[in-house]
Coordinates of C-alpha atoms in Angstrom, one line a residue:
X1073 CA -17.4 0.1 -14.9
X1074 CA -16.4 3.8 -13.9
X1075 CA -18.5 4.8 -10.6
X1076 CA -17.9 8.4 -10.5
X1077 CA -14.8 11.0 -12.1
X1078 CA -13.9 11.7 -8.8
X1079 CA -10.2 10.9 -9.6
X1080 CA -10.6 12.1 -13.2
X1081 CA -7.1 13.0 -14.9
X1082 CA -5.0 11.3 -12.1
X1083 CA -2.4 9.0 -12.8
X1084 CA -1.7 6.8 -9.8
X1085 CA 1.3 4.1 -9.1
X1086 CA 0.3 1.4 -7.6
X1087 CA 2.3 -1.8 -6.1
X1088 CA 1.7 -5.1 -5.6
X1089 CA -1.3 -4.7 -7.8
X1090 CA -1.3 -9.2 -8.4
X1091 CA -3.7 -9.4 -4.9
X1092 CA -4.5 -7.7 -2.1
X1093 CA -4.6 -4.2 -1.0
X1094 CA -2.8 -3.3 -4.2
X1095 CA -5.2 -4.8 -6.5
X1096 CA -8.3 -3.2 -4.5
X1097 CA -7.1 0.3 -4.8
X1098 CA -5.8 -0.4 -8.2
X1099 CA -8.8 -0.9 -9.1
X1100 CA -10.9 1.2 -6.9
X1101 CA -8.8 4.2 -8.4
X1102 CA -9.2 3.4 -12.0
X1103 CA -13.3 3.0 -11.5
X1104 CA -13.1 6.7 -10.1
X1105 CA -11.5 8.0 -12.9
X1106 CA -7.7 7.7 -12.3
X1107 CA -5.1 5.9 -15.6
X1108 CA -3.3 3.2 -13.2
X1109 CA 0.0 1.8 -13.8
X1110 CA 0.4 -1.7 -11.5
X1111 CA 3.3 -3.6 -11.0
X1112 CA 4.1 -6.8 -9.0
X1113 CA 6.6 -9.4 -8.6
X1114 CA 4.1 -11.9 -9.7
X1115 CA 3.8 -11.5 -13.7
X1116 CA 0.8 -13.5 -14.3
X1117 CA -1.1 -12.3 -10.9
X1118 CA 0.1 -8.8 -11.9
X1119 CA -1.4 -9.6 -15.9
X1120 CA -4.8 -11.5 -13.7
X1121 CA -5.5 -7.7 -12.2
X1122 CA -5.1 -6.4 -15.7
X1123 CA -7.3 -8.3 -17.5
X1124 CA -10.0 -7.9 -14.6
X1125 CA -10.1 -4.7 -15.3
X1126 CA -10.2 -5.3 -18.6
X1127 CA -13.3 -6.8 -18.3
X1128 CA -15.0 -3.4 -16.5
X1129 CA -13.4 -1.3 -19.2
X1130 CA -10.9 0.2 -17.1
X1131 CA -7.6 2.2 -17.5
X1132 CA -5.0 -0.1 -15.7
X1133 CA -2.0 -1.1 -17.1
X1134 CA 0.8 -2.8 -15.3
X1135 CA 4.9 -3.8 -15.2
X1136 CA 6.0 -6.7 -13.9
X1137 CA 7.7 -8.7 -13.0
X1138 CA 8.9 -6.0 -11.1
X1139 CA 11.3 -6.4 -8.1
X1140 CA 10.4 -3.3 -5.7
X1141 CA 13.6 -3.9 -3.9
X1142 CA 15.6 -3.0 -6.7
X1143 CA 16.7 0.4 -7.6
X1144 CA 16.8 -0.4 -11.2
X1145 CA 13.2 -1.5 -11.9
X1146 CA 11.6 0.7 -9.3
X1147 CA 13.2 3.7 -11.3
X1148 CA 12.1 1.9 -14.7
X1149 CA 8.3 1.9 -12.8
X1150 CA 8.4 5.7 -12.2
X1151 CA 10.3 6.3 -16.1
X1152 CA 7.4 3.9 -17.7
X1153 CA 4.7 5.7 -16.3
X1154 CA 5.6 9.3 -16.6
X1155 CA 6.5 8.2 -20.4
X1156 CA 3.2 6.4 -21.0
X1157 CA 0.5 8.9 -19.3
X1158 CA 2.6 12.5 -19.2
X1159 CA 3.2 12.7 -15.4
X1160 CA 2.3 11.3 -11.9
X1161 CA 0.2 12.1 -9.5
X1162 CA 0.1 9.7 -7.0
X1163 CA 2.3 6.9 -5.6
X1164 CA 0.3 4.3 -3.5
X1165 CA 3.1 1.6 -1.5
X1166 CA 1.0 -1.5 -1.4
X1167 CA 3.6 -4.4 -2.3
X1168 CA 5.4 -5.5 0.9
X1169 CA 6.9 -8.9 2.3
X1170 CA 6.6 -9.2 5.9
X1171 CA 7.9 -13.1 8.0
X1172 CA 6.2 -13.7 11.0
X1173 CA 8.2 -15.6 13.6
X1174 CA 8.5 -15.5 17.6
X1175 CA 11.7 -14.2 18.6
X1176 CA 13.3 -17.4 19.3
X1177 CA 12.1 -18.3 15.9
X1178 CA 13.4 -15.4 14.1
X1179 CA 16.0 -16.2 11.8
X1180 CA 18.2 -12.6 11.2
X1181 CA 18.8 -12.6 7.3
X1182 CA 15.8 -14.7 6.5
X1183 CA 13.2 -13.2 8.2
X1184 CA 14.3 -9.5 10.1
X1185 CA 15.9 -8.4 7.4
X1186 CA 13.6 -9.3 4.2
X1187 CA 10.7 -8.1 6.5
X1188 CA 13.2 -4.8 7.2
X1189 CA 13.8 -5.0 3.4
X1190 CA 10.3 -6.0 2.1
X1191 CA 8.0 -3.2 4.6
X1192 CA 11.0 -0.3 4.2
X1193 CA 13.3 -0.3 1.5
X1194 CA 10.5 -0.9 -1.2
X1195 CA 8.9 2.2 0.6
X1196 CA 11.6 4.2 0.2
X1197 CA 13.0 3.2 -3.0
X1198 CA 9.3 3.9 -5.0
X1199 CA 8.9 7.6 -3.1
X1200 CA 12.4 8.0 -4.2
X1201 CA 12.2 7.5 -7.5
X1202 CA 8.9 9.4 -7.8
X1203 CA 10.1 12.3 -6.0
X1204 CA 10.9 14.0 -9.3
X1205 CA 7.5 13.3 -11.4
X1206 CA 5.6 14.4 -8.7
X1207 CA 7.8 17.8 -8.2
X1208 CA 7.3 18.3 -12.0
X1209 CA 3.5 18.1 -12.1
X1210 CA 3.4 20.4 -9.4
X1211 CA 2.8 18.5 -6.2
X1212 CA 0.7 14.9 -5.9
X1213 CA 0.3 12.7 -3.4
X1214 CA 1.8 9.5 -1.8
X1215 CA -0.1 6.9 0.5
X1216 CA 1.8 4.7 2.7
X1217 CA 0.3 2.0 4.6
X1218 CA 1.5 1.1 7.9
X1219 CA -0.7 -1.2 10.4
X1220 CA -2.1 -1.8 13.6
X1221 CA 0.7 -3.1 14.5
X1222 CA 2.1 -0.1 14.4
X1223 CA 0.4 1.3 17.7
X1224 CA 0.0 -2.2 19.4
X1225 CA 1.3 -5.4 19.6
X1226 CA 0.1 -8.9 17.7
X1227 CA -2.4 -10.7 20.0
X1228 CA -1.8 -14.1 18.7
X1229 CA 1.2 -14.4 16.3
X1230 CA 5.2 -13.5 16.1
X1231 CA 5.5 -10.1 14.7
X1232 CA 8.6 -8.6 15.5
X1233 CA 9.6 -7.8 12.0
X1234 CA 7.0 -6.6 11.1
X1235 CA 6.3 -3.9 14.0
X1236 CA 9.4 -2.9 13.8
X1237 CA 8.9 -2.3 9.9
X1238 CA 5.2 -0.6 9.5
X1239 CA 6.5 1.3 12.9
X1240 CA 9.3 2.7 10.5
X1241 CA 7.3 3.3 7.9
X1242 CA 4.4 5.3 9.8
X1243 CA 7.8 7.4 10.9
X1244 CA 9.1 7.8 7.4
X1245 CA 5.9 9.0 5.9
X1246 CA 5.8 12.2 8.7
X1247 CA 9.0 13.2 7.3
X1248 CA 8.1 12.9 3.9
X1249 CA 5.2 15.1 4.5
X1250 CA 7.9 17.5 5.9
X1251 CA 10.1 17.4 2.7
X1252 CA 7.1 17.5 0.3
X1253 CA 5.2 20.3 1.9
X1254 CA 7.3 23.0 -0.1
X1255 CA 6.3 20.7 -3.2
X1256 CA 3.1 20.6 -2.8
X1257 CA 3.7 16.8 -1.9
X1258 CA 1.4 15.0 0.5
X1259 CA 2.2 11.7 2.3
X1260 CA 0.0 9.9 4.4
X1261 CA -0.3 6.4 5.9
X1262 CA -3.0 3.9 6.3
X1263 CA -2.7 1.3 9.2
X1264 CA -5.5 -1.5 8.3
X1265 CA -5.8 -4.3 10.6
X1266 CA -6.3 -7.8 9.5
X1267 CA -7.4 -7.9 5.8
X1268 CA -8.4 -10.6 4.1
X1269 CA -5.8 -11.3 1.3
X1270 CA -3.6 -14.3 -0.4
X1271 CA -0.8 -13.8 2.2
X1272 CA -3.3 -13.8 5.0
X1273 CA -5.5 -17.0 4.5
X1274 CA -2.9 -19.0 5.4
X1275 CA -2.8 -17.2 8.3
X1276 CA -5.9 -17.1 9.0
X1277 CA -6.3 -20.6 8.8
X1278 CA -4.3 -21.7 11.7
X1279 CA -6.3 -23.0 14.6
X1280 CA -7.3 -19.9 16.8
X1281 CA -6.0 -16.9 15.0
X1282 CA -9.4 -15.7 13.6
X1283 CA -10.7 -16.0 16.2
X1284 CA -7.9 -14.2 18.5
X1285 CA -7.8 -11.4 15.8
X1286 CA -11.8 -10.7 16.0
X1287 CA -11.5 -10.5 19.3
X1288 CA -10.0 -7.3 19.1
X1289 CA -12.2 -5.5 16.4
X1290 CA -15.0 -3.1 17.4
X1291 CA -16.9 -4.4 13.9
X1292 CA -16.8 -8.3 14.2
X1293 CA -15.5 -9.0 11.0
X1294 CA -12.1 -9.0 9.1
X1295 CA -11.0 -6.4 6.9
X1296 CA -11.6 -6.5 3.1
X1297 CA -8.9 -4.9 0.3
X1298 CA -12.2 -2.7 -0.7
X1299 CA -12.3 -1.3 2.9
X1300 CA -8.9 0.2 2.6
X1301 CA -9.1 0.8 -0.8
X1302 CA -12.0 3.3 0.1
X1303 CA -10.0 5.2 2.0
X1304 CA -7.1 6.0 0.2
X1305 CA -9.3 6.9 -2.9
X1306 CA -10.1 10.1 -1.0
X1307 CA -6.4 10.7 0.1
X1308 CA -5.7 10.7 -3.5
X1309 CA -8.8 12.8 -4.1
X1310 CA -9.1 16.8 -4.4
X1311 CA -11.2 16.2 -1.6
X1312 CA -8.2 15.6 1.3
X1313 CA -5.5 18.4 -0.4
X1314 CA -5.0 19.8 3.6
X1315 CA -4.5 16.1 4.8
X1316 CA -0.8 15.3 5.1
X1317 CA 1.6 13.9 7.8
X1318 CA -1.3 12.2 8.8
X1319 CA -1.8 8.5 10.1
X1320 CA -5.4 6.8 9.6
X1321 CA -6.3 3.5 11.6
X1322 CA -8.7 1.8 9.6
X1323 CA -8.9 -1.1 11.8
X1324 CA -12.7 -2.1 12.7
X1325 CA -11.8 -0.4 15.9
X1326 CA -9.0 -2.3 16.8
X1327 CA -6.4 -0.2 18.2
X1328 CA -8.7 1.7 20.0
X1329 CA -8.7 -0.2 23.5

């Protein structure tokens, strides 16, 4: 069911749409108005998001399988879309891989450099190959997310990697504010802290680590995809055209002592 036209005539990529942050703003922007295209690695999670929206009578369609660490398909994404609605407006990074290890743990091509691979190059490679589509329709957006963990260390598990990644990507989406501003381009990031998610419960599960993480948040209680999904509805919205180069912690208070 539509809530409101907020993001009426928008069309918005969205990655890893098969769970997670990706499926709640997938959602969250077709209910305000906005044609989605989704993609994921995971055909039938990715074709699971679809038919939920189905079900609400919403305008999301999706590719997938679709590898985001390939050049190839993430250019086939950006081609399919602009084909299919006439443009782009908005390109929303959710799909990531991140491994979580201790140091001594960390295995170099298994888990640094799919993390480095799975938080950056997918980053890179989708506002690459949507660079173009949103010059052409004038100027757009892109939403980036980052994390906590990008201002402050892990309390309770091994996250090297992944520091070092969402800390690259909060610095690659101030430069791509730079480069966009003469296009009218904005890029911003989000840095949630712990959501609640299929990669997470796992997580989550292990003894002491909700409890370590809740420690931290202001709001005691984990993050929800709809929390961040929220947000990044009004970076995409008319509403937050001055907003750009920007970084938004939305954390439960988290990173703030």
């Amino acid at each position: 069911m539509q809530l409101s036209e907020r993001l009426e005539g928008k069309v918005a990529v969205v990655t890893g749409t098969g769970s997670g942050i990706g499926q709640g703003c997938a959602l969250m922007f077709a209910r305000h108005g906005a044609r989605v295209m989704g993609c994921d690695i995971n055909a039938g999670a990715a074709q699971a998001t679809v038919e939920l929206a189905r079900t609400e009578g919403l305008a999301l369609e999706s590719f997938h399988p679709c590898d985001l660490t390939s050049e190839a398909q993430v250019h086939e994404l950006m081609t399919r879309t602009a084909d299919r609605f006439g443009g782009i407006d908005a390109l929303v990074n959710a799909g990531a891989f991140g491994a979580f290890a201790f140091i001594e743990q960390l295995d170099f091509q298994r888990d640094w450099k799919r993390t480095l691979a799975g938080e950056l190059d997918v980053v890179f490679l989708g506002c690459q190959a949507a660079w173009p589509h949103l010059k052409q329709r004038g100027g757009g957006t892109i939403v980036n997310f980052a994390s906590a963990n990008a201002h402050v260390a892990h309390p309770v598990a091994g996250a090297l990697a992944h520091c070092a990644g969402k800390g690259g990507v909060m610095a690659m989406t101030r430069q791509l504010a730079a480069e966009g501003g003469p296009h009218n381009i904005r890029a911003n990031s989000i840095s949630p802290a712990m959501i609640v998610t299929g990669a997470t419960r796992p997580e989550l599960a292990k003894p002491g680590y909700t409890e370590g993480i809740l420690a931290k948040l202001m709001i005691k209680r984990l993050g929800q995809p709809e929390d961040i999904a929220w947000f990044a509805t009004y970076l995409l919205s008319d509403e937050a055209t001055w907003v750009t180069g920007a970084d938004f912690r939305i954390d439960g208070g988290a990173t703030a002592w």
